[in-house]
Coordinates of C-alpha atoms in Angstrom, one line a residue:
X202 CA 13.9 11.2 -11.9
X203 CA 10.3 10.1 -11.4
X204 CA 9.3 12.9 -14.2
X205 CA 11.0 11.0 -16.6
X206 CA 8.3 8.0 -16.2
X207 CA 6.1 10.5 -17.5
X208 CA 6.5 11.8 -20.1
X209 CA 3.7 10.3 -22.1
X210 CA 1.5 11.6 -20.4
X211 CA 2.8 15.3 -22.2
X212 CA 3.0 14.0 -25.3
X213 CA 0.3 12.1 -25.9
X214 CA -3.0 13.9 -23.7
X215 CA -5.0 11.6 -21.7
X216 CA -4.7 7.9 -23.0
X217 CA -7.5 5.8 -24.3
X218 CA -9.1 3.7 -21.2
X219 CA -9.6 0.0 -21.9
X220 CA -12.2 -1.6 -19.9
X221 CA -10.2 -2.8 -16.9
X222 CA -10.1 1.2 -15.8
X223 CA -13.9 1.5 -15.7
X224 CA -14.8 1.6 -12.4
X225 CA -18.4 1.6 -12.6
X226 CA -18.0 -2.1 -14.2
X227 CA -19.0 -5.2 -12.2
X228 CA -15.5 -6.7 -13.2
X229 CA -13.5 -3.1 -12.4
X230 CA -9.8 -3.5 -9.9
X231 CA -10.8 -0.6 -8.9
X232 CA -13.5 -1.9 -6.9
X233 CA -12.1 -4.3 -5.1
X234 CA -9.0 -2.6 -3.6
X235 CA -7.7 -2.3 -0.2
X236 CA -8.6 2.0 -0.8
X237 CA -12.0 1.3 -2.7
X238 CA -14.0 -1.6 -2.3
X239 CA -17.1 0.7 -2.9
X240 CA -18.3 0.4 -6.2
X241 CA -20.5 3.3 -7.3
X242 CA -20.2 7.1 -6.8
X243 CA -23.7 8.1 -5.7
X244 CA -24.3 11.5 -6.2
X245 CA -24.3 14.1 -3.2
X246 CA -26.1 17.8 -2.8
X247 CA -23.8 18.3 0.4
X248 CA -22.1 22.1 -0.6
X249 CA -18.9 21.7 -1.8
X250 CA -19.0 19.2 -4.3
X251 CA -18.3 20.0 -7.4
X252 CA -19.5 18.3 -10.5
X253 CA -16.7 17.0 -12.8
X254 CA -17.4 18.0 -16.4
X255 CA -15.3 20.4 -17.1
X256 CA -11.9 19.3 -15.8
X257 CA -9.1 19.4 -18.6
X258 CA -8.4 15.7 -17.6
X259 CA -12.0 14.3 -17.7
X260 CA -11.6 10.9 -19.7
X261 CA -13.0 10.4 -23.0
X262 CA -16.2 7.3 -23.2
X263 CA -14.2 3.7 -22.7
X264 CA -14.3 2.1 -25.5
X265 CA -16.1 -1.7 -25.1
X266 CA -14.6 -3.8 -27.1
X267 CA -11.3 -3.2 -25.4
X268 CA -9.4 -6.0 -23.7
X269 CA -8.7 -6.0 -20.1
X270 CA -5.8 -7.0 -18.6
X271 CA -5.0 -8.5 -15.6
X272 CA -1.9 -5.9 -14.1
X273 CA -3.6 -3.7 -11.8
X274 CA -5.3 -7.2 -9.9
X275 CA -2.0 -8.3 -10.0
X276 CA 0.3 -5.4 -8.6
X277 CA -2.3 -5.1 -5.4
X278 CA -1.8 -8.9 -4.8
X279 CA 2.2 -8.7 -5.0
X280 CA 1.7 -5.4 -3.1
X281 CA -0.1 -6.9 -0.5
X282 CA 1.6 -10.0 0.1
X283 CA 5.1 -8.0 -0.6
X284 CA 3.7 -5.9 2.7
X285 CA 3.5 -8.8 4.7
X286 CA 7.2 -9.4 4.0
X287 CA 8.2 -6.1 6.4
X288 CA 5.3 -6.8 8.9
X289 CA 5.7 -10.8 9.5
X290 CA 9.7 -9.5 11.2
X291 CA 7.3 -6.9 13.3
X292 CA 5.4 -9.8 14.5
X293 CA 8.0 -11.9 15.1
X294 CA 10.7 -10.0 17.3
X295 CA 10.6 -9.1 21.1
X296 CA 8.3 -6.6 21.4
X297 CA 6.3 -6.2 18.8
X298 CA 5.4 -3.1 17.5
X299 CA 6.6 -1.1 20.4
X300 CA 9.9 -2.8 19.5
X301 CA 10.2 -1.5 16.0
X302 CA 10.0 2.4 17.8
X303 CA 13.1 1.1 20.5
X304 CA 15.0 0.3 17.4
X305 CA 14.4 -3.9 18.1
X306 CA 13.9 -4.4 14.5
X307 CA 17.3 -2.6 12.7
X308 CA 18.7 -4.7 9.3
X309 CA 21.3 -7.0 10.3
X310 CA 25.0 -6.1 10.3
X311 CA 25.7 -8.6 7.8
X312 CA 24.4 -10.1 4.1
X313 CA 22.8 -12.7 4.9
X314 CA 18.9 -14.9 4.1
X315 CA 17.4 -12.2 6.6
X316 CA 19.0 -9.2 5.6
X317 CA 18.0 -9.8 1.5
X318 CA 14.4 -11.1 2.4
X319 CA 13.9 -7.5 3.9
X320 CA 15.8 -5.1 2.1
X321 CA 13.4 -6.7 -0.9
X322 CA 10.2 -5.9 0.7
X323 CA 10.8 -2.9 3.5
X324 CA 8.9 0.2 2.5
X325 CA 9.1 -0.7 -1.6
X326 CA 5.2 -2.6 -1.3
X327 CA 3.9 -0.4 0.8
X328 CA 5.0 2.3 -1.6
X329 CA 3.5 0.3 -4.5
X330 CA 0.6 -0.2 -2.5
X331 CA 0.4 3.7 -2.1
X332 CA 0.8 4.0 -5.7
X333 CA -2.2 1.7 -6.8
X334 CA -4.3 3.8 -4.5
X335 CA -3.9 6.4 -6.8
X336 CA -4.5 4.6 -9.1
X337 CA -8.1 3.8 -7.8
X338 CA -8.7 7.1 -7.0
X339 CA -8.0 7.9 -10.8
X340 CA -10.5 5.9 -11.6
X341 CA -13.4 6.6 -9.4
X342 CA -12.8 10.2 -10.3
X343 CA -12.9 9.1 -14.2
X344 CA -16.1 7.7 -13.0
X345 CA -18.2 10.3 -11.7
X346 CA -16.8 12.5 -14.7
X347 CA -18.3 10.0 -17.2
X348 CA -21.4 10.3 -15.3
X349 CA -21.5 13.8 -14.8
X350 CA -22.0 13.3 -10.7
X351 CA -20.5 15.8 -8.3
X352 CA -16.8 15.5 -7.4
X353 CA -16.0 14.4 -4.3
X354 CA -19.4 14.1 -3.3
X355 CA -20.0 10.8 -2.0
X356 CA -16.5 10.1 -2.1
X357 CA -15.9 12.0 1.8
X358 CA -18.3 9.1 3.2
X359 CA -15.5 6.5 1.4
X360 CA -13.0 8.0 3.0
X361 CA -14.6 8.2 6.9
X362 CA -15.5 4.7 6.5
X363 CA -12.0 3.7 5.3
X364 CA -10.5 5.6 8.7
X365 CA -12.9 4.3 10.9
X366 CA -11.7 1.0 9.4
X367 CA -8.3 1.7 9.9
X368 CA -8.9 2.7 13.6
X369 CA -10.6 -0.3 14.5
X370 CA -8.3 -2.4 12.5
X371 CA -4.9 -0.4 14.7
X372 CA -6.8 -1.1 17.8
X373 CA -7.8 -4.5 17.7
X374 CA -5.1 -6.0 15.5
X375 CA -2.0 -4.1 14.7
X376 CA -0.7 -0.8 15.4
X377 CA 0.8 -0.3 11.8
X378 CA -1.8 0.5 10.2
X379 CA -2.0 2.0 6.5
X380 CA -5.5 2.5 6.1
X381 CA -6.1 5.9 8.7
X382 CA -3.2 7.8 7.0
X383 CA -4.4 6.6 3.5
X384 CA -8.3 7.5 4.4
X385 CA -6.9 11.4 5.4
X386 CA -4.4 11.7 2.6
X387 CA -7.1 10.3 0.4
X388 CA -9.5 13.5 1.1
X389 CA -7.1 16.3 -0.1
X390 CA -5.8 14.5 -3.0
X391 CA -9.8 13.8 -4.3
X392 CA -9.9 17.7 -3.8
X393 CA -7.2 17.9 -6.0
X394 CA -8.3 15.9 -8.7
X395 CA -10.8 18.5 -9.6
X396 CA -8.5 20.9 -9.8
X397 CA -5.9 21.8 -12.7
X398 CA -3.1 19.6 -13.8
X399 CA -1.1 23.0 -12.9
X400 CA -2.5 22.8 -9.1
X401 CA -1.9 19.3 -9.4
X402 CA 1.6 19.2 -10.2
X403 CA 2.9 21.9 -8.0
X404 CA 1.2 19.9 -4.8
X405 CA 3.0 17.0 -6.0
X406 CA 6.6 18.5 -6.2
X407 CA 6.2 20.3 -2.8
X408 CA 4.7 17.7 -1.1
X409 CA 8.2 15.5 -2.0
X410 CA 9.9 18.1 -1.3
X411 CA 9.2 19.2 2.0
X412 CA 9.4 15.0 3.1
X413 CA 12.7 15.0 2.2
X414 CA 13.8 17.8 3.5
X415 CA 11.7 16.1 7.0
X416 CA 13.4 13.1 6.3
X417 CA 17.1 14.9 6.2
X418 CA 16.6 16.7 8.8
X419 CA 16.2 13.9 11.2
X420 CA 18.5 11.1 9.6
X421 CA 21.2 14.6 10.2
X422 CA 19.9 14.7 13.5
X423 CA 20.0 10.9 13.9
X424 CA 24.0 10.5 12.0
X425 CA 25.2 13.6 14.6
X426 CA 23.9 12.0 17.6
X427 CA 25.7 9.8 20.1
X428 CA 25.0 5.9 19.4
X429 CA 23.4 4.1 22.5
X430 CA 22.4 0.3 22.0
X431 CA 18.9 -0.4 21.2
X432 CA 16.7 -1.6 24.1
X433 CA 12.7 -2.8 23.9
X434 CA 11.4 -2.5 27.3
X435 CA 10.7 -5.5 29.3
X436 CA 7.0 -4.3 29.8
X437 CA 6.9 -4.2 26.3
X438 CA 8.3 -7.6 25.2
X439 CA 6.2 -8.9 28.5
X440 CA 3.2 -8.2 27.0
X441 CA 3.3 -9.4 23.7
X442 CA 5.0 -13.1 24.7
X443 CA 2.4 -13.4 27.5
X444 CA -0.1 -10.0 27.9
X445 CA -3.9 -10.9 27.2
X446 CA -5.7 -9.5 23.8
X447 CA -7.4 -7.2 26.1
X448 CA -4.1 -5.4 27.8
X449 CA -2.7 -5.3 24.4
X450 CA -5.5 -3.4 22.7
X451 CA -5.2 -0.6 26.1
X452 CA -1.9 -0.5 25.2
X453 CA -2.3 0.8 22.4
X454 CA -5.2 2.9 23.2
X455 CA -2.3 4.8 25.8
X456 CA 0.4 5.0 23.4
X457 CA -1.7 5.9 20.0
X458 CA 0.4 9.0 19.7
X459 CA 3.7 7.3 19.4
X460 CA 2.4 4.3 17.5
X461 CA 0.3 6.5 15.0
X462 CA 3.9 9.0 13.9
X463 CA 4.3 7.2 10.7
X464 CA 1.6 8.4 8.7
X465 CA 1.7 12.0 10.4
X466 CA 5.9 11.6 9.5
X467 CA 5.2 10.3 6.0
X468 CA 2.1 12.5 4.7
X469 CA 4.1 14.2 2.5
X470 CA 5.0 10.8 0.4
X471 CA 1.3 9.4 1.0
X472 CA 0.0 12.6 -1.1
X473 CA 3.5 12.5 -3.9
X474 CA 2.7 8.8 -4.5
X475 CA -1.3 9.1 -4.9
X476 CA -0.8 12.0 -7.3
X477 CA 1.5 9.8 -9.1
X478 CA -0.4 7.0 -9.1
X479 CA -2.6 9.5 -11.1
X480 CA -0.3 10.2 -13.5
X481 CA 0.9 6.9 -14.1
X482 CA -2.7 6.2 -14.4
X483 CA -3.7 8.7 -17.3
X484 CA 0.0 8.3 -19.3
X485 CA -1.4 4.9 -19.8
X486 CA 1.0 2.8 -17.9
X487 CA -1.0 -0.1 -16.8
X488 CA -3.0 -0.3 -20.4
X489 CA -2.8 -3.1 -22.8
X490 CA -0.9 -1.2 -25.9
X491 CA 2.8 -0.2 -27.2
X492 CA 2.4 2.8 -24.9
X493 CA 2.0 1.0 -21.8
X494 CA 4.2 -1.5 -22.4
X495 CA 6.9 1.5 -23.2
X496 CA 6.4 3.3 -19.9
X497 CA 6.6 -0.5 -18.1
X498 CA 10.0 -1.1 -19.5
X499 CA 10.8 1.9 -18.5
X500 CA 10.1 2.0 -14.7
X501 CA 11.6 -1.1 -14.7
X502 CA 14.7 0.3 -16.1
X503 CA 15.1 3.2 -14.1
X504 CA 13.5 2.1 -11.1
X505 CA 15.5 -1.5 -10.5
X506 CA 18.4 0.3 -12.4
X507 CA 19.0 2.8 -10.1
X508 CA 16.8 2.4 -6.9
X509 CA 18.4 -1.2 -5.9
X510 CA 22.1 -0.1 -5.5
X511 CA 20.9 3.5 -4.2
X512 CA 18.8 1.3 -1.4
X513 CA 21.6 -1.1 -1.4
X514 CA 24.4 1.6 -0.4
X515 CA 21.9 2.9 2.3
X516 CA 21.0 -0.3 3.9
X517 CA 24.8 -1.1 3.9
X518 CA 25.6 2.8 5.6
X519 CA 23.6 1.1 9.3
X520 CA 20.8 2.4 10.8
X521 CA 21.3 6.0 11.1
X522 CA 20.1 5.9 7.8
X523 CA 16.8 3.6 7.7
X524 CA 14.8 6.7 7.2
X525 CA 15.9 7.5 3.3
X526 CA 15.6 4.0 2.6
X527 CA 12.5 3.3 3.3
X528 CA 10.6 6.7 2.8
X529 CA 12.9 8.0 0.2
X530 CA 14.6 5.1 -1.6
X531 CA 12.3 2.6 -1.3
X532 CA 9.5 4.1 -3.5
X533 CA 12.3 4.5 -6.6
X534 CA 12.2 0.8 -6.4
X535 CA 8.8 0.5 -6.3
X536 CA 8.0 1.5 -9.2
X537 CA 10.8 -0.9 -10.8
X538 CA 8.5 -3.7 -9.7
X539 CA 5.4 -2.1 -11.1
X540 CA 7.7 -2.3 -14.3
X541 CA 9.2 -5.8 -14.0
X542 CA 6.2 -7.0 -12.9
X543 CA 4.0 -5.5 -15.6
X544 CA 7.2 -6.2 -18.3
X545 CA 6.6 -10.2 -17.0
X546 CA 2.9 -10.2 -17.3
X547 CA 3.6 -8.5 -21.3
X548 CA 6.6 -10.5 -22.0
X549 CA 6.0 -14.2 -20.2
X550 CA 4.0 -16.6 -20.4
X551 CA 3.3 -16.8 -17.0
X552 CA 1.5 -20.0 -14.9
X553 CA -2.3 -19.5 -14.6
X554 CA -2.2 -20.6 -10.7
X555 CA 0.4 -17.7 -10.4
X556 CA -1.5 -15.3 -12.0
X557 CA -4.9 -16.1 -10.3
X558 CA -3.4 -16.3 -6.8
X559 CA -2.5 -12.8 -7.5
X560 CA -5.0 -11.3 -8.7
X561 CA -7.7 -12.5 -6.3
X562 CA -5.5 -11.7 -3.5
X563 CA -5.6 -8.0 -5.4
X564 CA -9.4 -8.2 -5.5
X565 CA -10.1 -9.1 -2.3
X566 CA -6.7 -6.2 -0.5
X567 CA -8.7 -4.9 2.1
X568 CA -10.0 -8.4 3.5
X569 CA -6.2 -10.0 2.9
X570 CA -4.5 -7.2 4.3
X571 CA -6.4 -7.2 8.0
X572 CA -6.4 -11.1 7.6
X573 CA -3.0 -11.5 7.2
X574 CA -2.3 -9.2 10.2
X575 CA -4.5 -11.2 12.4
X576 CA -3.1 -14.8 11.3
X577 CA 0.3 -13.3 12.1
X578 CA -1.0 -12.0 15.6
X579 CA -2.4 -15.4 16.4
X580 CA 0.6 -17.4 15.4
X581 CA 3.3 -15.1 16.8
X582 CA 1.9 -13.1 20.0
X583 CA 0.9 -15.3 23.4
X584 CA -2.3 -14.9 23.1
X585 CA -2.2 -17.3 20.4
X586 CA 0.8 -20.0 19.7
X587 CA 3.6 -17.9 21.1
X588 CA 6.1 -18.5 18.5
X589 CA 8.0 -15.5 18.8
X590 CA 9.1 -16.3 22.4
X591 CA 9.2 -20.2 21.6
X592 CA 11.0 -19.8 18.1
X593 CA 12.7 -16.6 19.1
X594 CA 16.7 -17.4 18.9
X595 CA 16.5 -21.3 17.8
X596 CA 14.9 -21.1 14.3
X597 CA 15.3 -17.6 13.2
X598 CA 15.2 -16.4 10.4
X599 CA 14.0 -19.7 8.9
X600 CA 10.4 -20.2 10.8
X601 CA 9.9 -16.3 10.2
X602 CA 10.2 -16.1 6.9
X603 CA 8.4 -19.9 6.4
X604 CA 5.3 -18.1 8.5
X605 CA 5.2 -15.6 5.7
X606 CA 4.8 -18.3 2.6
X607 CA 2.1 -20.1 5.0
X608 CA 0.1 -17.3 5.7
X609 CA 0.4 -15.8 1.7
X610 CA -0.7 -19.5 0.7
X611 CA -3.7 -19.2 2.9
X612 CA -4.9 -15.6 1.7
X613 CA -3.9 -16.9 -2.2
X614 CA -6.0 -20.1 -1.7
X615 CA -9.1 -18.7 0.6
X616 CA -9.1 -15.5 -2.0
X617 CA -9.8 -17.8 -4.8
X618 CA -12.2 -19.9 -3.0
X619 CA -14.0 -16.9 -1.9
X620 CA -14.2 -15.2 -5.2
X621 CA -15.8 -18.6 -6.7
X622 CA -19.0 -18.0 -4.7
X623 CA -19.2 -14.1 -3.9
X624 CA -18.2 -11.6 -5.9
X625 CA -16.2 -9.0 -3.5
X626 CA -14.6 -10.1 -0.3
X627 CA -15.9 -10.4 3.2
X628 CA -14.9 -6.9 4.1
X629 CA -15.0 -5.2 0.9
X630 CA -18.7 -6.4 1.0
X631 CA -19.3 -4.8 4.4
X632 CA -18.2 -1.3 3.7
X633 CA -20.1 -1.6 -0.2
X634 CA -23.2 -2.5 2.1
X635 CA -22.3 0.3 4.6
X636 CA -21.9 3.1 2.3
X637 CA -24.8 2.1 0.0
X638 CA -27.5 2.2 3.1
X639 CA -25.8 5.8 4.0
X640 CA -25.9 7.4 0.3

């Protein structure tokens, strides 16, 4: 299924870049992404670098005159936002994010506002958001081969400073983290992109592969055991209606095994859906031409077409089955929003304000993302204004999903403000500062 988004890729040999892929360009997506907010590869004598001039994939010169468009800001911004859609319910019920391991946090039994604000979002932007970073990695490997520099190289240091980001970021503000399991799936797929498109594709299959074989394993394991009501321990919801910042952060510190499983459970699909963000990436699917605009309509077709019923048939089976919808389902439909949303952008004359809100909420991921996690802390936890134990039974789902628009019309509107005056966001600035004074 997903090989049949690609096929211009083997028809056509790597596509011509338009200037929105060159990363080493002030005005580059690339560099200001929740993966890779640095924005030069500096070059590296450490052994084991290799330098990229001789890959079969290595990109021919961009041409300048081409016209950039505005997708790849875009997609981060819905992705990023679209994230916050599964996170605010974490937030919000008893628990917290110890809940969501108790099974506090299953779909509910029947169609209803809450049930279709969640089955739109859960796992399908975080997917997307796992795509793009592909996407970026693409292009800062594109990079360093247009300037002959070594391959990873500098690009090791990226990837520390992303996980030490992520740590800090699990440990201070929320334990669901994407950034450590992106920053360590991050360093073997930059291996890989200096290795054949043979190496490359044979990774990519198994990786999938053996995930969903993981993922059937346990769902069969799950379906064939006996059904016991879900239960979040007291301590647990105790903590997060009334527990200082402090006792929460310990918490976490004690139970970082258990909170950290995701990424170790989904590696597999991290490393599939970076490698095909690279392929998207060289078919051409995010340029400006017939080509793109082809491969668009079709992820749209395929991915909407078939991944909403196949995710609506599993929500639908009960929670048994959560696992292949969000780490096997989920992604099909992800890639039907990088279609319709790129089909919209090609088709539609679409509002300005829309567009803009988007795309500096793309250019600015990394800050929006940890922002958006800590405005929902504040307003839900007791350390702030409580409202999940206030708000708990008497407004739900309403005040849930209304915290969501507040907090995406806070990061759309501070995102632009921002980006008037500086030209990369408060902590995309950081780690460029960071990793320029260590190269």
């Amino acid at each position: 299924m997903y090989a049949a988004f690609l096929r211009p890729h083997d028809e056509r040999g790597p596509p011509r870049r338009d200037a929105e892929d060159m990363a080493d360009t002030p005005s580059a997506p690339a560099q200001n992404t929740a993966q890779d907010t640095a924005q030069d590869i500096a070059s590296d004598t450490t052994a084991g670098t290799t330098a990229v001039t001789a890959e079969p994939l290595a990109p021919a010169p961009a041409p300048a005159a081409a016209r950039r468009i505005p997708l790849l800001d875009v997609l981060r911004g819905a992705a990023i936002l679209g994230t916050l859609m599964t996170n605010v319910w974490i937030f919000a019920a008893p628990g917290s994010e110890w809940g969501v391991l108790q099974g506090g946090l299953d779909m509910p039994e029947r169609v209803d506002a809450e049930f279709v604000f969640r089955f739109l979002a859960d796992g399908k932007f975080l997917a997307l958001l796992t795509v793009l970073f592909g996407v970026g990695l693409a292009i800062q490997y594109d990079s360093a081969a247009r300037r002959g520099l070594p391959w990873p190289g500098s690009y090791r240091k990226r990837a520390a400073f992303l996980f030490l980001e992520g740590t800090v970021h699990f440990l201070l503000v929320f334990a669901w983290d994407v950034l450590m399991g992106y920053a360590v799936a991050a360093l073997l797929t930059a291996r890989l992109l200096a290795r054949s498109e043979r190496a490359r594709r044979i990774a990519m299959w198994t990786a999938i592969g053996l995930h969903l074989a993981l993922v059937g394993l346990v769902t069969a394991g799950l379906a064939t055991s006996p059904d016991e009501p879900s239960r979040v321990s007291d301590r647990a919801v105790e903590l997060y209606a009334h527990g200082s910042w402090a006792e929460q952060i310990a918490f976490r510190a004690q139970n970082a095994l258990a909170l950290r499983m995701e990424p170790v459970f989904s590696f597999g699909l991290l490393l599939f859906l970076f490698l095909l963000g690279v392929r998207l990436h060289r078919a051409g699917a995010f340029t400006d031409g017939p080509a793109g605009r082809r491969i668009r309509s079709r992820l749209a077709a395929y991915g909407l077409g078939i991944g909403l019923p196949l995710n609506l048939a599993i929500a639908l089976a009960g929670h048994d089955f959560f696992l292949p919808g969000r780490y096997a389902a989920a992604p099909l439909v992800s890639l039907g929003y990088i279609g319709l949303i790129g089909c919209v952008l090609d088709r539609v004359r679409v509002p300005a304000p829309v567009t803009t809100a988007l795309s500096s909420v793309g250019r600015t991921a990394l800050s929006c993302y940890v922002l958006q996690n800590l405005l929902c802390m504040l307003a839900c936890y007791g350390l702030g204004l409580g409202l999940a134990t206030r708000w708990e039974a008497d407004a739900r789902p309403w005040w849930v999903m209304g915290l969501w628009a507040a907090v995406c019309a806070v990061l759309a509107t501070g995102s632009w403000l921002w980006l008037r005056r500086f030209t990369r966001g408060p902590l995309e600035s950081v780690q460029h500062r960071a990793l320029r004074a260590r190269t």
